[in-house]
Amino acid sequence: MPPRGVTCHRGESGKVAPVTTPSRPPGPVGAPADPAPAGAEPALATSPHGLTSAEVAQRVARGEINVTDNASSRSLWAIVRTNVFTRFNAILGALFVLILITGSVADGLFGVVLIVNSLIGIVQEYLAKRKLDRLALLNAPTTRVVRDGELVEIPTAQVVLGDLIELRTGDQVPADGTVVSSAALEINESNLTGESDAMPKAVGDPVLSGTVVVAGSGRFPAAAVGAQAYANKIAAEAKVFTRTRSEIQSSVNTLLKYITWIIVVALPLQLWSQSRAIGDQGWREVIIRSTGGLVGLVPEGLVLLTSVAFLLAAVSLTRQQVLVQELPAVEGLARVDVVCLDKTGTLTVGDIVFEDLLPLDVYENGDLKDALGALADDPNANGTLQAVAHALPAPAHWERRDSVAFNSARKWSAAEFAGRETWVMGAPDVLLAEDDPIRERVGELATTGRRVLLLSNTDQQLSGTELPGGLVHRALVVLSEQVRPDAKDTLNYFREQGVTIKIISGDNPTTVAAIARRVGLDVTDEQVVDARTLGEDPEELREIVERTTVFGRVSPEQKRSLVRALRMNGHVAAMTGDGVNDALALKDADIGVAMGNGAQATKAVAQLVLLDGKFSHLPAVLAEGRRVIGNVERVANLFVAKNVMSLVAIVSAALFALPFPFLPRHLTLVSAVTIGIPAFFLALGPNKRRYVPGFLTRVLRFAVPAGVVAGLVVLTSYLLARAHYGVPAELRRAVCALPVDGVTPENPACWQPSTAATISLLCTAFWILVVLARPFRPWKVALVGTMVGVAVLAFVLPIGQRFFEFSAPLPLLGQSLLVGAGGALLVELVYRQAPGMRRAAGS
């Protein structure tokens, strides 16, 4: 796939020159002196006919293939393992087995929920994996190689050591090697060096993977492929240490760690207290009541819903051409307060466009355009001439007799036309005398970020590649980098959100600053720095990175150091880029964003890939991240409040020598209608609130006191009902003991204390849900109303009463509702007093 901003020229390739092994000139800065891998043949005696099928098969068998491990998603087994083999699944699974042993199948309902939760997680992640893998496959690059004497196009990953690779304009070099054939081949090595000037490549010159062909064509045998190739070495170095930090996941993991220790302590306490309180009713009753408390301590759906929220956000973003390679990156961008941009490929498309033709004398403008159009009508046109040709059609009756192609060393091109003058276009600093006043005008245009070339003519004929004499300077050709049409609006959006912009580029700082101003950034001269005056120590860069907006002439290592300096200053930094020279900086940033048509090494280390290269997708990613953060916070509050309530109930039962107030089926009902089902919808609903730091602190400040309130409500309601309703204490063992065969006690009065506690808990828990669902929207009102209706049916329908063992005479119902209402009032007070709760409310 051709890289960004370059039009593929499908011209004839040059003839293959005899293979030689000249001494190689030094490669780009930081590149290895010899790209051949250790143990490779000292010289690849590549035939002009390329490898045979048998030779390819031998190299594949030896593993000498251009494959690296850059998988964008987990394996199916890893997905199953992550969703099934968790500490809480193990705890719930053990409790489920104990419940089955007692014969009280109805109280094992939480086990079904456990299985369903795991299946949902597996299916959701697998479907997301398939979609992400298909997208990655569709964006895989291809390479032209000569095999069995024929030129074929194959996936880049199938290139083998020794393959004769053909390069054309627009290609990305897939492996390392040495040029054996060149037809004006020029390669842009800015991916490696940060310098934008193309380098001419003659026979014997080295080429390195990750670079881009900008002119001409050529061939070379692959001397280093796969992990041994230079670009892949950079990608591997970066990928090894890549870890996307997620505040949500870190906070949830911290919660789970604490809850694990609480369960370890609560388990023996619960067994002891229930043996003491109802041991005379049999071991089955002890296990059932003990399990009821422990099930309430397990946040079985929290991890699942967090993962599902990330996954569905990632799938949603793929519809907008954003490939999420690490799920926490969806959240990460919402926390970013500094975005570092590379100019080329991010603010600009990478193409240059013809902007204007400025006459320098009385020559007619129309004639000048004809001459320029004829000059650009070149079958071997480089990027500059292609930009001119796109704007100015070739005139009729201009017959080209001779020409000199553009060369980076000459910095000019020329064409001689039958019956007309010879026309030359090139760099002003080459064609103009040192004291020519035209230089001043060229300088003025250059400070605006434009590229300026000089158009001249002469009546002398061309003689080889020698610059003709007698040149008369006719006009200035003004070109400019094509600014992305979405860049200005996107930067304005980030500015409105309080996100600082830093532009870090390998290009001239004056040019970069001019581009920055064109996209709406307010950049003063004091905010522009030539990075060649700076060092590479992040500690030394901490001060200057705060007060500087534009960095030019930045080396790849300096890009990395600038990102590190920002992070050392406490910023959450995102880095965008498209070149290999951006890879390490992307890796060290909190969030790396690569352009989909950039270098493979860059895409390999990035957490986000903009498949169509549109910078304007970033606000959508930001919005998804905000939605995930805000909604998971709501969900976490629900689960933690339930855990705290269960802990209070366990401790209270131990202190007062009481049976645990609930059967496991009661907590399953409460969890389903006030937490599980609502949490699923709340986790996936819209939420536009800005990121507010302190996820875990904010959750604990509300959920802990709200959970304590719910626990005290349960204790109060249970004690009141036990004192005034149900079966007298002296008859409970005889009337309410669980029979050996597991049959439910026939006397509904045995159910009344637990029924009262469940009613009061539902009232309080529903108000916690109402508080966390604010601000209200019609769909939220419908959600809460539906859940209340389901809960009411469990008490009203005979089948529900029998299954859940509910019995609520009107006086008991009124008493329980009153206690629950008191709990709801206290929850409202907690919400109003909790720091930041209302300010952090989403939409």
PDB file of C-alpha atoms in Angstrom, residues 179-399:
ATOM      1  CA  VAL A 179      20.712  -1.283  -4.462  1.00  0.00           C
ATOM      2  CA  VAL A 180      21.621  -3.342  -7.548  1.00  0.00           C
ATOM      3  CA  SER A 181      19.610  -1.312 -10.070  1.00  0.00           C
ATOM      4  CA  SER A 182      18.689   2.366 -10.037  1.00  0.00           C
ATOM      5  CA  ALA A 183      16.771   4.587 -12.434  1.00  0.00           C
ATOM      6  CA  ALA A 184      16.969   8.011 -10.719  1.00  0.00           C
ATOM      7  CA  LEU A 185      15.944   6.295  -7.492  1.00  0.00           C
ATOM      8  CA  GLU A 186      15.445   8.699  -4.562  1.00  0.00           C
ATOM      9  CA  ILE A 187      14.343   7.739  -1.085  1.00  0.00           C
ATOM     10  CA  ASN A 188      12.966   9.906   1.690  1.00  0.00           C
ATOM     11  CA  GLU A 189      14.645   8.789   4.917  1.00  0.00           C
ATOM     12  CA  SER A 190      12.824  11.222   7.208  1.00  0.00           C
ATOM     13  CA  ASN A 191      11.258   8.193   8.907  1.00  0.00           C
ATOM     14  CA  LEU A 192      14.730   7.427  10.227  1.00  0.00           C
ATOM     15  CA  THR A 193      16.497  10.785  10.387  1.00  0.00           C
ATOM     16  CA  GLY A 194      13.744  13.420  10.628  1.00  0.00           C
ATOM     17  CA  GLU A 195      15.254  15.207   7.592  1.00  0.00           C
ATOM     18  CA  SER A 196      12.771  15.791   4.774  1.00  0.00           C
ATOM     19  CA  ASP A 197      15.260  15.967   1.860  1.00  0.00           C
ATOM     20  CA  ALA A 198      15.224  12.922  -0.418  1.00  0.00           C
ATOM     21  CA  MET A 199      18.466  10.963  -0.834  1.00  0.00           C
ATOM     22  CA  PRO A 200      19.557   9.724  -4.279  1.00  0.00           C
ATOM     23  CA  LYS A 201      20.342   6.016  -4.343  1.00  0.00           C
ATOM     24  CA  ALA A 202      22.860   4.607  -6.804  1.00  0.00           C
ATOM     25  CA  VAL A 203      24.026   1.028  -7.294  1.00  0.00           C
ATOM     26  CA  GLY A 204      25.800  -0.082  -4.122  1.00  0.00           C
ATOM     27  CA  ASP A 205      23.967   2.312  -1.795  1.00  0.00           C
ATOM     28  CA  PRO A 206      22.156   0.858   1.221  1.00  0.00           C
ATOM     29  CA  VAL A 207      18.389   1.085   1.659  1.00  0.00           C
ATOM     30  CA  LEU A 208      16.627   0.503   4.950  1.00  0.00           C
ATOM     31  CA  SER A 209      13.142  -0.651   5.789  1.00  0.00           C
ATOM     32  CA  GLY A 210      10.552   1.952   6.684  1.00  0.00           C
ATOM     33  CA  THR A 211      11.846   4.566   4.219  1.00  0.00           C
ATOM     34  CA  VAL A 212       9.791   5.813   1.261  1.00  0.00           C
ATOM     35  CA  VAL A 213      10.550   6.025  -2.462  1.00  0.00           C
ATOM     36  CA  VAL A 214       9.803   9.548  -3.726  1.00  0.00           C
ATOM     37  CA  ALA A 215      11.264   9.370  -7.217  1.00  0.00           C
ATOM     38  CA  GLY A 216      12.517   6.912  -9.799  1.00  0.00           C
ATOM     39  CA  SER A 217      12.699   3.148  -9.458  1.00  0.00           C
ATOM     40  CA  GLY A 218      15.176   0.440  -8.578  1.00  0.00           C
ATOM     41  CA  ARG A 219      15.765  -3.055  -7.315  1.00  0.00           C
ATOM     42  CA  PHE A 220      17.612  -4.610  -4.393  1.00  0.00           C
ATOM     43  CA  PRO A 221      17.916  -8.056  -2.776  1.00  0.00           C
ATOM     44  CA  ALA A 222      16.525  -8.342   0.748  1.00  0.00           C
ATOM     45  CA  ALA A 223      19.512  -8.714   3.087  1.00  0.00           C
ATOM     46  CA  ALA A 224      17.599  -8.335   6.359  1.00  0.00           C
ATOM     47  CA  VAL A 225      13.936  -9.222   6.836  1.00  0.00           C
ATOM     48  CA  GLY A 226      11.474  -9.619   9.691  1.00  0.00           C
ATOM     49  CA  ALA A 227      12.821  -8.897  13.147  1.00  0.00           C
ATOM     50  CA  GLN A 228      16.306  -8.244  11.714  1.00  0.00           C
ATOM     51  CA  ALA A 229      15.144  -5.347   9.545  1.00  0.00           C
ATOM     52  CA  TYR A 230      15.995  -1.916  10.935  1.00  0.00           C
ATOM     53  CA  ALA A 231      12.428  -0.590  11.153  1.00  0.00           C
ATOM     54  CA  ASN A 232      11.259  -3.745  12.897  1.00  0.00           C
ATOM     55  CA  LYS A 233      14.128  -3.519  15.389  1.00  0.00           C
ATOM     56  CA  ILE A 234      12.838  -0.073  16.363  1.00  0.00           C
ATOM     57  CA  ALA A 235       9.287  -1.412  16.553  1.00  0.00           C
ATOM     58  CA  ALA A 236      10.404  -4.350  18.691  1.00  0.00           C
ATOM     59  CA  GLU A 237      12.336  -2.092  21.067  1.00  0.00           C
ATOM     60  CA  ALA A 238       9.319   0.131  21.493  1.00  0.00           C
ATOM     61  CA  LYS A 239       6.756  -2.673  21.695  1.00  0.00           C
ATOM     62  CA  VAL A 240       8.555  -4.544  24.460  1.00  0.00           C
ATOM     63  CA  PHE A 241       7.986  -1.731  26.909  1.00  0.00           C
ATOM     64  CA  THR A 242       4.571  -0.513  25.741  1.00  0.00           C
ATOM     65  CA  ARG A 243       2.040  -0.345  28.554  1.00  0.00           C
ATOM     66  CA  THR A 244      -1.063   1.772  28.267  1.00  0.00           C
ATOM     67  CA  ARG A 245      -1.946   3.081  31.701  1.00  0.00           C
ATOM     68  CA  SER A 246      -5.641   3.105  32.457  1.00  0.00           C
ATOM     69  CA  GLU A 247      -6.860   4.942  35.547  1.00  0.00           C
ATOM     70  CA  ILE A 248     -10.088   2.948  35.377  1.00  0.00           C
ATOM     71  CA  GLN A 249      -8.350  -0.411  35.228  1.00  0.00           C
ATOM     72  CA  SER A 250      -5.819   0.576  37.890  1.00  0.00           C
ATOM     73  CA  SER A 251      -8.621   1.764  40.177  1.00  0.00           C
ATOM     74  CA  VAL A 252     -10.731  -1.344  39.576  1.00  0.00           C
ATOM     75  CA  ASN A 253      -7.711  -3.574  40.226  1.00  0.00           C
ATOM     76  CA  THR A 254      -7.054  -1.718  43.474  1.00  0.00           C
ATOM     77  CA  LEU A 255     -10.678  -2.236  44.509  1.00  0.00           C
ATOM     78  CA  LEU A 256     -10.484  -5.923  43.658  1.00  0.00           C
ATOM     79  CA  LYS A 257      -7.304  -6.302  45.713  1.00  0.00           C
ATOM     80  CA  TYR A 258      -8.956  -4.776  48.774  1.00  0.00           C
ATOM     81  CA  ILE A 259     -12.152  -6.788  48.255  1.00  0.00           C
ATOM     82  CA  THR A 260     -10.135 -10.008  47.992  1.00  0.00           C
ATOM     83  CA  TRP A 261      -8.614  -9.420  51.423  1.00  0.00           C
ATOM     84  CA  ILE A 262     -12.018  -8.486  52.827  1.00  0.00           C
ATOM     85  CA  ILE A 263     -13.420 -11.800  51.559  1.00  0.00           C
ATOM     86  CA  VAL A 264     -10.497 -13.698  53.115  1.00  0.00           C
ATOM     87  CA  VAL A 265     -11.318 -12.131  56.492  1.00  0.00           C
ATOM     88  CA  ALA A 266     -15.113 -12.295  56.089  1.00  0.00           C
ATOM     89  CA  LEU A 267     -15.254 -15.973  55.115  1.00  0.00           C
ATOM     90  CA  PRO A 268     -14.326 -17.466  58.516  1.00  0.00           C
ATOM     91  CA  LEU A 269     -16.249 -14.706  60.324  1.00  0.00           C
ATOM     92  CA  GLN A 270     -19.406 -15.484  58.366  1.00  0.00           C
ATOM     93  CA  LEU A 271     -19.129 -19.239  58.877  1.00  0.00           C
ATOM     94  CA  TRP A 272     -18.511 -18.785  62.599  1.00  0.00           C
ATOM     95  CA  SER A 273     -21.364 -16.313  63.125  1.00  0.00           C
ATOM     96  CA  GLN A 274     -23.897 -18.390  61.191  1.00  0.00           C
ATOM     97  CA  SER A 275     -22.889 -21.585  62.973  1.00  0.00           C
ATOM     98  CA  ARG A 276     -23.396 -19.739  66.234  1.00  0.00           C
ATOM     99  CA  ALA A 277     -26.742 -18.181  65.211  1.00  0.00           C
ATOM    100  CA  ILE A 278     -28.474 -21.003  63.344  1.00  0.00           C
ATOM    101  CA  GLY A 279     -26.244 -24.002  63.802  1.00  0.00           C
ATOM    102  CA  ASP A 280     -29.096 -25.849  65.468  1.00  0.00           C
ATOM    103  CA  GLN A 281     -31.035 -25.682  62.165  1.00  0.00           C
ATOM    104  CA  GLY A 282     -28.479 -27.841  60.379  1.00  0.00           C
ATOM    105  CA  TRP A 283     -25.322 -27.390  58.342  1.00  0.00           C
ATOM    106  CA  ARG A 284     -27.282 -26.749  55.154  1.00  0.00           C
ATOM    107  CA  GLU A 285     -28.888 -23.632  56.605  1.00  0.00           C
ATOM    108  CA  VAL A 286     -25.475 -22.417  57.814  1.00  0.00           C
ATOM    109  CA  ILE A 287     -23.952 -22.804  54.342  1.00  0.00           C
ATOM    110  CA  ILE A 288     -26.894 -21.138  52.595  1.00  0.00           C
ATOM    111  CA  ARG A 289     -26.921 -18.118  54.908  1.00  0.00           C
ATOM    112  CA  SER A 290     -23.112 -17.843  54.860  1.00  0.00           C
ATOM    113  CA  THR A 291     -23.076 -17.977  51.070  1.00  0.00           C
ATOM    114  CA  GLY A 292     -25.657 -15.194  50.925  1.00  0.00           C
ATOM    115  CA  GLY A 293     -23.248 -12.785  52.630  1.00  0.00           C
ATOM    116  CA  LEU A 294     -20.161 -13.819  50.665  1.00  0.00           C
ATOM    117  CA  VAL A 295     -21.932 -13.544  47.289  1.00  0.00           C
ATOM    118  CA  GLY A 296     -22.750  -9.955  48.148  1.00  0.00           C
ATOM    119  CA  LEU A 297     -19.054  -9.196  48.656  1.00  0.00           C
ATOM    120  CA  VAL A 298     -18.093 -10.252  45.126  1.00  0.00           C
ATOM    121  CA  PRO A 299     -18.370  -7.549  42.420  1.00  0.00           C
ATOM    122  CA  GLU A 300     -18.949 -10.225  39.792  1.00  0.00           C
ATOM    123  CA  GLY A 301     -20.015  -7.880  37.005  1.00  0.00           C
ATOM    124  CA  LEU A 302     -17.644  -4.940  37.539  1.00  0.00           C
ATOM    125  CA  VAL A 303     -14.688  -6.289  35.584  1.00  0.00           C
ATOM    126  CA  LEU A 304     -16.980  -7.635  32.870  1.00  0.00           C
ATOM    127  CA  LEU A 305     -18.791  -4.343  32.340  1.00  0.00           C
ATOM    128  CA  THR A 306     -15.514  -2.415  32.340  1.00  0.00           C
ATOM    129  CA  SER A 307     -14.150  -4.697  29.610  1.00  0.00           C
ATOM    130  CA  VAL A 308     -17.393  -4.606  27.621  1.00  0.00           C
ATOM    131  CA  ALA A 309     -17.449  -0.798  27.798  1.00  0.00           C
ATOM    132  CA  PHE A 310     -13.904  -0.663  26.382  1.00  0.00           C
ATOM    133  CA  LEU A 311     -14.680  -3.248  23.712  1.00  0.00           C
ATOM    134  CA  LEU A 312     -17.858  -1.667  22.435  1.00  0.00           C
ATOM    135  CA  ALA A 313     -16.169   1.731  22.387  1.00  0.00           C
ATOM    136  CA  ALA A 314     -13.374   0.205  20.289  1.00  0.00           C
ATOM    137  CA  VAL A 315     -15.845  -1.390  17.887  1.00  0.00           C
ATOM    138  CA  SER A 316     -17.752   1.892  17.634  1.00  0.00           C
ATOM    139  CA  LEU A 317     -14.533   3.697  16.731  1.00  0.00           C
ATOM    140  CA  THR A 318     -13.713   1.204  13.977  1.00  0.00           C
ATOM    141  CA  ARG A 319     -16.812   2.448  12.171  1.00  0.00           C
ATOM    142  CA  GLN A 320     -15.097   5.829  12.154  1.00  0.00           C
ATOM    143  CA  GLN A 321     -11.864   4.354  10.785  1.00  0.00           C
ATOM    144  CA  VAL A 322     -10.037   4.337  14.124  1.00  0.00           C
ATOM    145  CA  LEU A 323      -8.291   1.068  14.956  1.00  0.00           C
ATOM    146  CA  VAL A 324      -7.857   0.591  18.711  1.00  0.00           C
ATOM    147  CA  GLN A 325      -4.891  -1.708  19.307  1.00  0.00           C
ATOM    148  CA  GLU A 326      -4.933  -1.462  23.099  1.00  0.00           C
ATOM    149  CA  LEU A 327      -8.390  -1.109  24.672  1.00  0.00           C
ATOM    150  CA  PRO A 328      -7.410   1.211  27.560  1.00  0.00           C
ATOM    151  CA  ALA A 329      -6.368   3.794  24.937  1.00  0.00           C
ATOM    152  CA  VAL A 330     -10.058   4.634  24.505  1.00  0.00           C
ATOM    153  CA  GLU A 331     -10.050   5.963  28.048  1.00  0.00           C
ATOM    154  CA  GLY A 332      -6.498   7.300  27.862  1.00  0.00           C
ATOM    155  CA  LEU A 333      -7.138  10.003  25.288  1.00  0.00           C
ATOM    156  CA  ALA A 334      -9.883  11.462  27.492  1.00  0.00           C
ATOM    157  CA  ARG A 335      -7.254  12.044  30.204  1.00  0.00           C
ATOM    158  CA  VAL A 336      -4.735  13.708  27.889  1.00  0.00           C
ATOM    159  CA  ASP A 337      -3.879  17.350  28.601  1.00  0.00           C
ATOM    160  CA  VAL A 338      -1.043  17.748  26.054  1.00  0.00           C
ATOM    161  CA  VAL A 339      -1.082  16.583  22.434  1.00  0.00           C
ATOM    162  CA  CYS A 340       2.252  16.454  20.600  1.00  0.00           C
ATOM    163  CA  LEU A 341       1.924  16.611  16.828  1.00  0.00           C
ATOM    164  CA  ASP A 342       4.307  15.871  14.017  1.00  0.00           C
ATOM    165  CA  LYS A 343       3.809  18.387  11.210  1.00  0.00           C
ATOM    166  CA  THR A 344       4.025  16.135   8.182  1.00  0.00           C
ATOM    167  CA  GLY A 345       1.197  13.643   8.023  1.00  0.00           C
ATOM    168  CA  THR A 346      -0.704  15.214  10.902  1.00  0.00           C
ATOM    169  CA  LEU A 347      -1.133  18.946  10.293  1.00  0.00           C
ATOM    170  CA  THR A 348      -0.284  18.552   6.624  1.00  0.00           C
ATOM    171  CA  VAL A 349      -1.245  15.837   4.184  1.00  0.00           C
ATOM    172  CA  GLY A 350       2.370  15.402   3.141  1.00  0.00           C
ATOM    173  CA  ASP A 351       1.701  16.422  -0.473  1.00  0.00           C
ATOM    174  CA  ILE A 352       2.831  19.730  -1.839  1.00  0.00           C
ATOM    175  CA  VAL A 353       0.423  21.739  -3.977  1.00  0.00           C
ATOM    176  CA  PHE A 354       0.991  24.447  -6.555  1.00  0.00           C
ATOM    177  CA  GLU A 355      -0.122  27.748  -5.085  1.00  0.00           C
ATOM    178  CA  ASP A 356       0.989  30.634  -7.347  1.00  0.00           C
ATOM    179  CA  LEU A 357       3.236  31.795 -10.171  1.00  0.00           C
ATOM    180  CA  LEU A 358       4.794  35.227  -9.542  1.00  0.00           C
ATOM    181  CA  PRO A 359       6.355  36.882 -12.655  1.00  0.00           C
ATOM    182  CA  LEU A 360       9.656  38.687 -12.162  1.00  0.00           C
ATOM    183  CA  ASP A 361       9.627  40.687 -15.429  1.00  0.00           C
ATOM    184  CA  VAL A 362       7.351  41.586 -18.316  1.00  0.00           C
ATOM    185  CA  TYR A 363       7.000  38.039 -19.525  1.00  0.00           C
ATOM    186  CA  GLU A 364       3.308  37.237 -20.077  1.00  0.00           C
ATOM    187  CA  ASN A 365       1.793  35.196 -17.288  1.00  0.00           C
ATOM    188  CA  GLY A 366      -0.020  32.941 -19.759  1.00  0.00           C
ATOM    189  CA  ASP A 367       3.221  32.117 -21.527  1.00  0.00           C
ATOM    190  CA  LEU A 368       4.863  31.374 -18.205  1.00  0.00           C
ATOM    191  CA  LYS A 369       2.082  28.952 -17.285  1.00  0.00           C
ATOM    192  CA  ASP A 370       2.438  27.220 -20.648  1.00  0.00           C
ATOM    193  CA  ALA A 371       6.178  26.860 -20.085  1.00  0.00           C
ATOM    194  CA  LEU A 372       5.713  25.589 -16.548  1.00  0.00           C
ATOM    195  CA  GLY A 373       2.989  23.156 -17.624  1.00  0.00           C
ATOM    196  CA  ALA A 374       5.233  21.813 -20.393  1.00  0.00           C
ATOM    197  CA  LEU A 375       8.131  21.442 -17.986  1.00  0.00           C
ATOM    198  CA  ALA A 376       5.903  19.499 -15.557  1.00  0.00           C
ATOM    199  CA  ASP A 377       4.670  17.193 -18.349  1.00  0.00           C
ATOM    200  CA  ASP A 378       7.449  14.737 -17.583  1.00  0.00           C
ATOM    201  CA  PRO A 379       6.946  10.934 -17.470  1.00  0.00           C
ATOM    202  CA  ASN A 380       9.546  10.780 -14.676  1.00  0.00           C
ATOM    203  CA  ALA A 381       8.194  13.737 -12.741  1.00  0.00           C
ATOM    204  CA  ASN A 382       9.106  13.997  -9.071  1.00  0.00           C
ATOM    205  CA  GLY A 383       6.623  15.134  -6.425  1.00  0.00           C
ATOM    206  CA  THR A 384       7.141  18.841  -7.164  1.00  0.00           C
ATOM    207  CA  LEU A 385       6.518  18.500 -10.901  1.00  0.00           C
ATOM    208  CA  GLN A 386       3.531  16.268 -10.225  1.00  0.00           C
ATOM    209  CA  ALA A 387       2.016  19.007  -8.031  1.00  0.00           C
ATOM    210  CA  VAL A 388       2.525  21.561 -10.827  1.00  0.00           C
ATOM    211  CA  ALA A 389       1.152  19.191 -13.471  1.00  0.00           C
ATOM    212  CA  HIS A 390      -1.967  18.663 -11.366  1.00  0.00           C
ATOM    213  CA  ALA A 391      -2.651  22.418 -11.399  1.00  0.00           C
ATOM    214  CA  LEU A 392      -1.419  23.391 -14.886  1.00  0.00           C
ATOM    215  CA  PRO A 393      -2.348  21.275 -17.920  1.00  0.00           C
ATOM    216  CA  ALA A 394       0.334  20.585 -20.492  1.00  0.00           C
ATOM    217  CA  PRO A 395       0.052  23.029 -23.459  1.00  0.00           C
ATOM    218  CA  ALA A 396      -0.349  21.774 -27.002  1.00  0.00           C
ATOM    219  CA  HIS A 397       2.468  21.898 -29.550  1.00  0.00           C
ATOM    220  CA  TRP A 398       5.316  21.860 -27.046  1.00  0.00           C
ATOM    221  CA  GLU A 399       7.672  19.126 -28.222  1.00  0.00           C
TER     222      GLU A 399
END
